[in-house]
Amino acid sequence: SSVLARAPSRFVTRAPSNRRAPGARLLLPTDPLRRQSAVRDSRYRSQDWLANILSIPASRVLRRIGFHLTANVIWGAVVLVLRSKGVPLKVPALPLTILGGFLSLLLVY
């Protein structure tokens, strides 16, 4: 109960359900949109696709990776234009092979 007393103000508690341990409390966000998804058993439904697409500009993840994403898109466009102009781009195979090995290990673990 001391943990619940120190709970941040952005969370509220809900009575335990029959699936949790006896006496356990669930901390729910007070933000209505987050609370709705936390209360439901499934986070997304197929009917939510339009709301999910429209919420992309306000995404915290997009704000964090937006610069890197934009830089990669610009770099890909530069490579595409150079290749379409006939500029030969030679990339050594060894770094790509090593990178592929690291990525496969990352996916496995």
Short mmCIF file of the C-alpha atoms (twelve columns), coordinates in Angstrom:
data_MODEL
# 
_entry.id   MODEL 
# 
loop_
_atom_site.group_PDB 
_atom_site.id 
_atom_site.type_symbol 
_atom_site.label_atom_id 
_atom_site.label_alt_id 
_atom_site.label_comp_id 
_atom_site.label_asym_id 
_atom_site.label_seq_id 
_atom_site.Cartn_x 
_atom_site.Cartn_y 
_atom_site.Cartn_z 
_atom_site.pdbx_PDB_model_num 
ATOM 1   C CA . SER A 1   0.000   0.000   0.000   1 
ATOM 2   C CA . SER A 2   2.979   2.354   0.443   1 
ATOM 3   C CA . VAL A 3   3.636   2.050   -3.296  1 
ATOM 4   C CA . LEU A 4   0.099   3.170   -4.072  1 
ATOM 5   C CA . ALA A 5   0.393   6.095   -1.678  1 
ATOM 6   C CA . ARG A 6   3.444   7.295   -3.615  1 
ATOM 7   C CA . ALA A 7   1.840   6.755   -7.037  1 
ATOM 8   C CA . PRO A 8   2.255   9.691   -9.437  1 
ATOM 9   C CA . SER A 9   -0.758  11.950  -9.797  1 
ATOM 10  C CA . ARG A 10  -1.135  11.072  -13.468 1 
ATOM 11  C CA . PHE A 11  -2.281  7.571   -12.497 1 
ATOM 12  C CA . VAL A 12  -5.427  6.325   -10.775 1 
ATOM 13  C CA . THR A 13  -6.039  2.926   -9.237  1 
ATOM 14  C CA . ARG A 14  -8.699  0.407   -10.124 1 
ATOM 15  C CA . ALA A 15  -9.975  -2.510  -8.105  1 
ATOM 16  C CA . PRO A 16  -8.356  -5.831  -8.964  1 
ATOM 17  C CA . SER A 17  -9.973  -8.209  -11.412 1 
ATOM 18  C CA . ASN A 18  -10.208 -11.952 -10.923 1 
ATOM 19  C CA . ARG A 19  -7.183  -12.481 -13.212 1 
ATOM 20  C CA . ARG A 20  -4.686  -10.710 -10.936 1 
ATOM 21  C CA . ALA A 21  -3.250  -11.774 -7.622  1 
ATOM 22  C CA . PRO A 22  -5.483  -11.096 -4.609  1 
ATOM 23  C CA . GLY A 23  -4.977  -7.578  -3.320  1 
ATOM 24  C CA . ALA A 24  -3.201  -6.357  -6.468  1 
ATOM 25  C CA . ARG A 25  -4.131  -2.916  -7.774  1 
ATOM 26  C CA . LEU A 26  -3.860  -1.709  -11.362 1 
ATOM 27  C CA . LEU A 27  -2.466  1.765   -12.022 1 
ATOM 28  C CA . LEU A 28  -4.289  3.455   -14.887 1 
ATOM 29  C CA . PRO A 29  -3.356  6.718   -16.626 1 
ATOM 30  C CA . THR A 30  -5.722  9.633   -15.963 1 
ATOM 31  C CA . ASP A 31  -5.511  10.726  -19.617 1 
ATOM 32  C CA . PRO A 32  -8.849  9.523   -21.131 1 
ATOM 33  C CA . LEU A 33  -7.287  8.221   -24.356 1 
ATOM 34  C CA . ARG A 34  -4.616  6.221   -22.563 1 
ATOM 35  C CA . ARG A 35  -7.041  5.035   -19.901 1 
ATOM 36  C CA . GLN A 36  -9.424  3.711   -22.530 1 
ATOM 37  C CA . SER A 37  -6.695  1.609   -24.141 1 
ATOM 38  C CA . ALA A 38  -5.378  0.438   -20.752 1 
ATOM 39  C CA . VAL A 39  -8.802  -0.750  -19.619 1 
ATOM 40  C CA . ARG A 40  -9.575  -2.712  -22.772 1 
ATOM 41  C CA . ASP A 41  -8.113  -6.197  -23.073 1 
ATOM 42  C CA . SER A 42  -6.728  -5.516  -26.545 1 
ATOM 43  C CA . ARG A 43  -4.854  -2.320  -27.202 1 
ATOM 44  C CA . TYR A 44  -5.976  -1.873  -30.790 1 
ATOM 45  C CA . ARG A 45  -9.028  -2.978  -32.683 1 
ATOM 46  C CA . SER A 46  -9.415  -3.081  -36.447 1 
ATOM 47  C CA . GLN A 47  -12.051 -0.345  -36.176 1 
ATOM 48  C CA . ASP A 48  -9.412  2.020   -34.721 1 
ATOM 49  C CA . TRP A 49  -7.303  2.225   -37.898 1 
ATOM 50  C CA . LEU A 50  -8.441  5.710   -38.931 1 
ATOM 51  C CA . ALA A 51  -7.885  7.171   -35.469 1 
ATOM 52  C CA . ASN A 52  -4.463  5.511   -35.356 1 
ATOM 53  C CA . ILE A 53  -3.459  6.969   -38.741 1 
ATOM 54  C CA . LEU A 54  -4.712  10.432  -37.777 1 
ATOM 55  C CA . SER A 55  -2.796  10.313  -34.485 1 
ATOM 56  C CA . ILE A 56  0.590   9.728   -36.171 1 
ATOM 57  C CA . PRO A 57  1.550   13.469  -36.338 1 
ATOM 58  C CA . ALA A 58  1.119   13.733  -32.543 1 
ATOM 59  C CA . SER A 59  3.143   10.575  -31.889 1 
ATOM 60  C CA . ARG A 60  5.922   10.810  -29.302 1 
ATOM 61  C CA . VAL A 61  7.840   8.108   -31.154 1 
ATOM 62  C CA . LEU A 62  7.667   10.060  -34.412 1 
ATOM 63  C CA . ARG A 63  8.949   13.176  -32.637 1 
ATOM 64  C CA . ARG A 64  11.895  11.179  -31.307 1 
ATOM 65  C CA . ILE A 65  12.865  9.481   -34.579 1 
ATOM 66  C CA . GLY A 66  11.619  12.113  -37.041 1 
ATOM 67  C CA . PHE A 67  15.038  13.593  -37.789 1 
ATOM 68  C CA . HIS A 68  16.642  10.190  -38.393 1 
ATOM 69  C CA . LEU A 69  13.712  9.083   -40.526 1 
ATOM 70  C CA . THR A 70  13.895  12.253  -42.620 1 
ATOM 71  C CA . ALA A 71  17.668  11.926  -43.028 1 
ATOM 72  C CA . ASN A 72  17.306  8.320   -44.217 1 
ATOM 73  C CA . VAL A 73  14.569  9.246   -46.687 1 
ATOM 74  C CA . ILE A 74  16.699  12.088  -48.100 1 
ATOM 75  C CA . TRP A 75  19.754  9.828   -48.327 1 
ATOM 76  C CA . GLY A 76  17.694  7.169   -50.123 1 
ATOM 77  C CA . ALA A 77  16.407  9.787   -52.565 1 
ATOM 78  C CA . VAL A 78  19.977  10.972  -53.264 1 
ATOM 79  C CA . VAL A 79  21.115  7.410   -53.945 1 
ATOM 80  C CA . LEU A 80  18.097  6.830   -56.200 1 
ATOM 81  C CA . VAL A 81  18.798  9.977   -58.226 1 
ATOM 82  C CA . LEU A 82  22.493  9.143   -58.555 1 
ATOM 83  C CA . ARG A 83  21.747  5.600   -59.721 1 
ATOM 84  C CA . SER A 84  19.127  6.819   -62.196 1 
ATOM 85  C CA . LYS A 85  21.766  9.202   -63.653 1 
ATOM 86  C CA . GLY A 86  24.101  6.246   -64.181 1 
ATOM 87  C CA . VAL A 87  26.587  7.036   -61.405 1 
ATOM 88  C CA . PRO A 88  28.133  3.742   -60.276 1 
ATOM 89  C CA . LEU A 89  27.914  3.336   -56.517 1 
ATOM 90  C CA . LYS A 90  30.231  0.654   -55.217 1 
ATOM 91  C CA . VAL A 91  29.644  -0.561  -51.688 1 
ATOM 92  C CA . PRO A 92  31.958  -3.191  -50.216 1 
ATOM 93  C CA . ALA A 93  30.146  -6.374  -49.267 1 
ATOM 94  C CA . LEU A 94  31.944  -7.040  -45.964 1 
ATOM 95  C CA . PRO A 95  30.346  -4.238  -43.879 1 
ATOM 96  C CA . LEU A 96  26.891  -5.190  -45.126 1 
ATOM 97  C CA . THR A 97  27.517  -8.838  -44.318 1 
ATOM 98  C CA . ILE A 98  28.670  -8.010  -40.799 1 
ATOM 99  C CA . LEU A 99  25.718  -5.676  -40.308 1 
ATOM 100 C CA . GLY A 100 23.337  -8.416  -41.458 1 
ATOM 101 C CA . GLY A 101 24.849  -10.785 -38.897 1 
ATOM 102 C CA . PHE A 102 24.432  -8.260  -36.082 1 
ATOM 103 C CA . LEU A 103 20.845  -7.536  -37.073 1 
ATOM 104 C CA . SER A 104 19.981  -11.235 -37.182 1 
ATOM 105 C CA . LEU A 105 21.417  -11.703 -33.681 1 
ATOM 106 C CA . LEU A 106 19.452  -8.690  -32.479 1 
ATOM 107 C CA . LEU A 107 16.240  -10.161 -33.871 1 
ATOM 108 C CA . VAL A 108 16.904  -13.552 -32.330 1 
ATOM 109 C CA . TYR A 109 17.571  -12.235 -28.838 1 
# 
